[in-house]
XYZ file of C-alpha atoms in Angstrom:
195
model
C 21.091 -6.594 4.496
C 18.540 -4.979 1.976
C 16.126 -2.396 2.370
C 12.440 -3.242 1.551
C 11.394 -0.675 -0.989
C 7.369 0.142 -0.853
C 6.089 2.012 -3.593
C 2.906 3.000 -4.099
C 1.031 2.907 -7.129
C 0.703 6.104 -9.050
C -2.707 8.693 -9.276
C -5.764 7.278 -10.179
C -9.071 8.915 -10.292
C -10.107 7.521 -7.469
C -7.172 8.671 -5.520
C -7.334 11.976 -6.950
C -10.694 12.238 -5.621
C -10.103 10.793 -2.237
C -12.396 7.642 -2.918
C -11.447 4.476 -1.357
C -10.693 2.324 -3.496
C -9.711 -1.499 -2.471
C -10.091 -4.406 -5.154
C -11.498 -2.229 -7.821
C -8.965 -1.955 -10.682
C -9.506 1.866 -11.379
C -6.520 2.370 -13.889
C -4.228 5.534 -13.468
C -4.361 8.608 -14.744
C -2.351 10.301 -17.006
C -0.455 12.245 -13.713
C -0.041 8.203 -12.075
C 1.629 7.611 -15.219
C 3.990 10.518 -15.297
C 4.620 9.555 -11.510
C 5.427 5.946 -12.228
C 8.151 6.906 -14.936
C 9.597 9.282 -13.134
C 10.688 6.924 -10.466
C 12.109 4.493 -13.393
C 16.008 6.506 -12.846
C 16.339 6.139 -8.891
C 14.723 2.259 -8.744
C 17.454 1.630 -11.835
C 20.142 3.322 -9.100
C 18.502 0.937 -6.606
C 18.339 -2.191 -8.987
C 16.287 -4.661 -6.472
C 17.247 -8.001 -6.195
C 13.064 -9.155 -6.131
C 9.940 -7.239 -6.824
C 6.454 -8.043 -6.320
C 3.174 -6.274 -6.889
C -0.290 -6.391 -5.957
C -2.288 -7.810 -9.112
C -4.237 -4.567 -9.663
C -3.376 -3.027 -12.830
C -2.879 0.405 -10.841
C -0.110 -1.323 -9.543
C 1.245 -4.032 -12.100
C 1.298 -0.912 -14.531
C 3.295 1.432 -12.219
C 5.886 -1.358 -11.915
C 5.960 -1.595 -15.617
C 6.792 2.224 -15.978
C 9.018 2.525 -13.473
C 11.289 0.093 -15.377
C 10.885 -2.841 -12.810
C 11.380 -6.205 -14.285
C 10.665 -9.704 -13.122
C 7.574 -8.469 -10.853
C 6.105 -11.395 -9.242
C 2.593 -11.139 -8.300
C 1.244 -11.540 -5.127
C -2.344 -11.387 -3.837
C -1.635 -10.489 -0.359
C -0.507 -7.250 -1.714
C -3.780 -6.213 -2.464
C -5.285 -3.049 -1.245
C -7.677 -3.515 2.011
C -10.824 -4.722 0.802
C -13.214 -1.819 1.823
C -16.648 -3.431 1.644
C -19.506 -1.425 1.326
C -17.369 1.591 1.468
C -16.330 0.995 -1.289
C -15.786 3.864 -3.820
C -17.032 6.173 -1.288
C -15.003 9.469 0.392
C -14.619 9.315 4.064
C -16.600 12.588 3.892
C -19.445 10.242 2.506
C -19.056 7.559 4.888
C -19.349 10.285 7.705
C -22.606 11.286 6.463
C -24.172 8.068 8.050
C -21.560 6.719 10.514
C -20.710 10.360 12.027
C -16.565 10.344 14.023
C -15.962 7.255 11.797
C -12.316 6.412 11.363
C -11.107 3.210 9.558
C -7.766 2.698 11.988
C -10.930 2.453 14.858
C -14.326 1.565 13.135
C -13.308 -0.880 10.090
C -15.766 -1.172 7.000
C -18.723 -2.636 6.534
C -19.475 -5.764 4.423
C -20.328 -5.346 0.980
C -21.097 -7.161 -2.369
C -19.999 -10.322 -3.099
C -17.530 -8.709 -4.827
C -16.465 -6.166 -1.809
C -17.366 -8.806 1.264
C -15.360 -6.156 3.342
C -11.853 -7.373 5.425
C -10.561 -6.196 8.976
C -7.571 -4.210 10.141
C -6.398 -7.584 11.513
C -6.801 -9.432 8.250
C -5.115 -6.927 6.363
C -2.481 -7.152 9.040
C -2.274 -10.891 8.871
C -1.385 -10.099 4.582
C 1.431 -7.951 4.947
C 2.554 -10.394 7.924
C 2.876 -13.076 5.406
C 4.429 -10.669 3.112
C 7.133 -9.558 5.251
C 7.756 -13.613 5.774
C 8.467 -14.154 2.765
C 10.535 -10.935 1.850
C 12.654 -10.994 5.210
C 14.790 -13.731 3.488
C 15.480 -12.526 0.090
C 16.811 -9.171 2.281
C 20.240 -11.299 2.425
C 20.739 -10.426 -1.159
C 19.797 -7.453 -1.543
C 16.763 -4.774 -1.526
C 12.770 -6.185 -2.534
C 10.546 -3.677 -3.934
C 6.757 -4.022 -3.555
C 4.767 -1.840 -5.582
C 1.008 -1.620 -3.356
C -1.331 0.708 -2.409
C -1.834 3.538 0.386
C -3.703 1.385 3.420
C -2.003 -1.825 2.990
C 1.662 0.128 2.621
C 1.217 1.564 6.182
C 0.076 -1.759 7.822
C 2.993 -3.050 5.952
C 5.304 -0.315 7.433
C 4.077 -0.580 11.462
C 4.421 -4.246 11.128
C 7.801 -4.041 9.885
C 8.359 -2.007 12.681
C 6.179 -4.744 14.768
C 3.824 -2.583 15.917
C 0.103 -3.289 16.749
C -1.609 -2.617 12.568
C -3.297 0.310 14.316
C -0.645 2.320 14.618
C -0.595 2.581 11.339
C -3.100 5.627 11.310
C 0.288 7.433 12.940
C 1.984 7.091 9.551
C 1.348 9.478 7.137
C -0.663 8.210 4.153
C 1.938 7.912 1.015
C 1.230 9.739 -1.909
C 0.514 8.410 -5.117
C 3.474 7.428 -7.160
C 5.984 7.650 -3.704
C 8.700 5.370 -2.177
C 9.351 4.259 1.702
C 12.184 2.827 2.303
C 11.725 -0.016 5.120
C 15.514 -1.239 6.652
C 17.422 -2.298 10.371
C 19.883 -0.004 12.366
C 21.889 -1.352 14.665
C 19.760 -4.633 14.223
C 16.302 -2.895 15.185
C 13.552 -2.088 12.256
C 12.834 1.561 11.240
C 11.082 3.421 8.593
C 14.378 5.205 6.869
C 12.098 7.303 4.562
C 8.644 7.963 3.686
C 6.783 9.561 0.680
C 9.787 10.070 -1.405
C 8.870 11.051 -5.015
């Protein structure tokens, strides 16, 4: 059986500055870019047998210079839709909502661009994700190329654990690989934040 490979998308801006960004399509920077080749000779190693990306050019780009072909992709893959938080800092969102913590406290709805989405929605995504990918792990590893939030809900469900636990995983840096597999017939995180 395959390994599901989760990478996440390379430096942007936004990342760089610690702003959450969900559905905005804040392209990377010139150090994302770097990042995303620079993965290109290991996923070659790795060769997956099916990739798919979130539709965010952060993300369909890092595929693209990583040397991943054939990317399907797939909506659900999208970061978590932060709502009115929206290209803010958690430092800024403490300002008004003091102790807040987005494992505990969520977001708060936004524009109708950035209506705002739930830990369980976003939980609900990667659970259809990991439906569909489950399958093709018969032949071979799946790559997803995604973003920070939604690859740790995507990890602790793997691992089928409630989507909050997912503020016990450390959050993976820009332009990283996990590494998602079974031992002895059991899920488990076999790597995290590999550059």
């Amino acid at each position: 059986m395959g390994e599901l490979m989760v990478i996440r998308h390379g430096q942007t801006e936004w990342s760089r500055a610690g702003r959450h960004a969900g559905r905005t399509d804040v392209p990377l920077t010139d150090t994302g870019e770097a990042a995303a080749k620079a993965l290109a000779p290991r996923l070659a190693e790795l060769r997956p047998a099916a990739v798919f990306s979130s539709p965010l050019s952060r993300a369909v780009r890092t595929a693209e210079l990583a040397g991943l072909t054939g990317v399907e992709s797939d909506p659900d893959l999208l970061e978590w839709d932060y709502g009115g938080y929206e290209g803010l800092t958690a430092e800024q969102i403490r300002e008004t909502r003091p102790g807040w913590d987005l494992w505990r406290d969520g977001v708060v709805p936004g524009d109708a661009a950035h209506p705002g989405e739930q830990l369980h929605q976003v939980a609900a995504r990667t659970d259809a994700v990991l439906d569909r990918i489950r399958p093709l792990l018969a032949d071979g590893d799946v790559a997803v190329v995604a973003h920070g939030h939604l690859a740790r809900v995507l990890a602790v469900r793997w691992l089928g654990l409630d989507p909050s636990a997912a503020r016990l995983l450390g959050h993976p840096h820009p332009g990283t690989l996990g590494f998602l597999a079974t031992e002895q017939g059991q899920p488990v995180i076999s790597a995290w934040n590999v550059p």
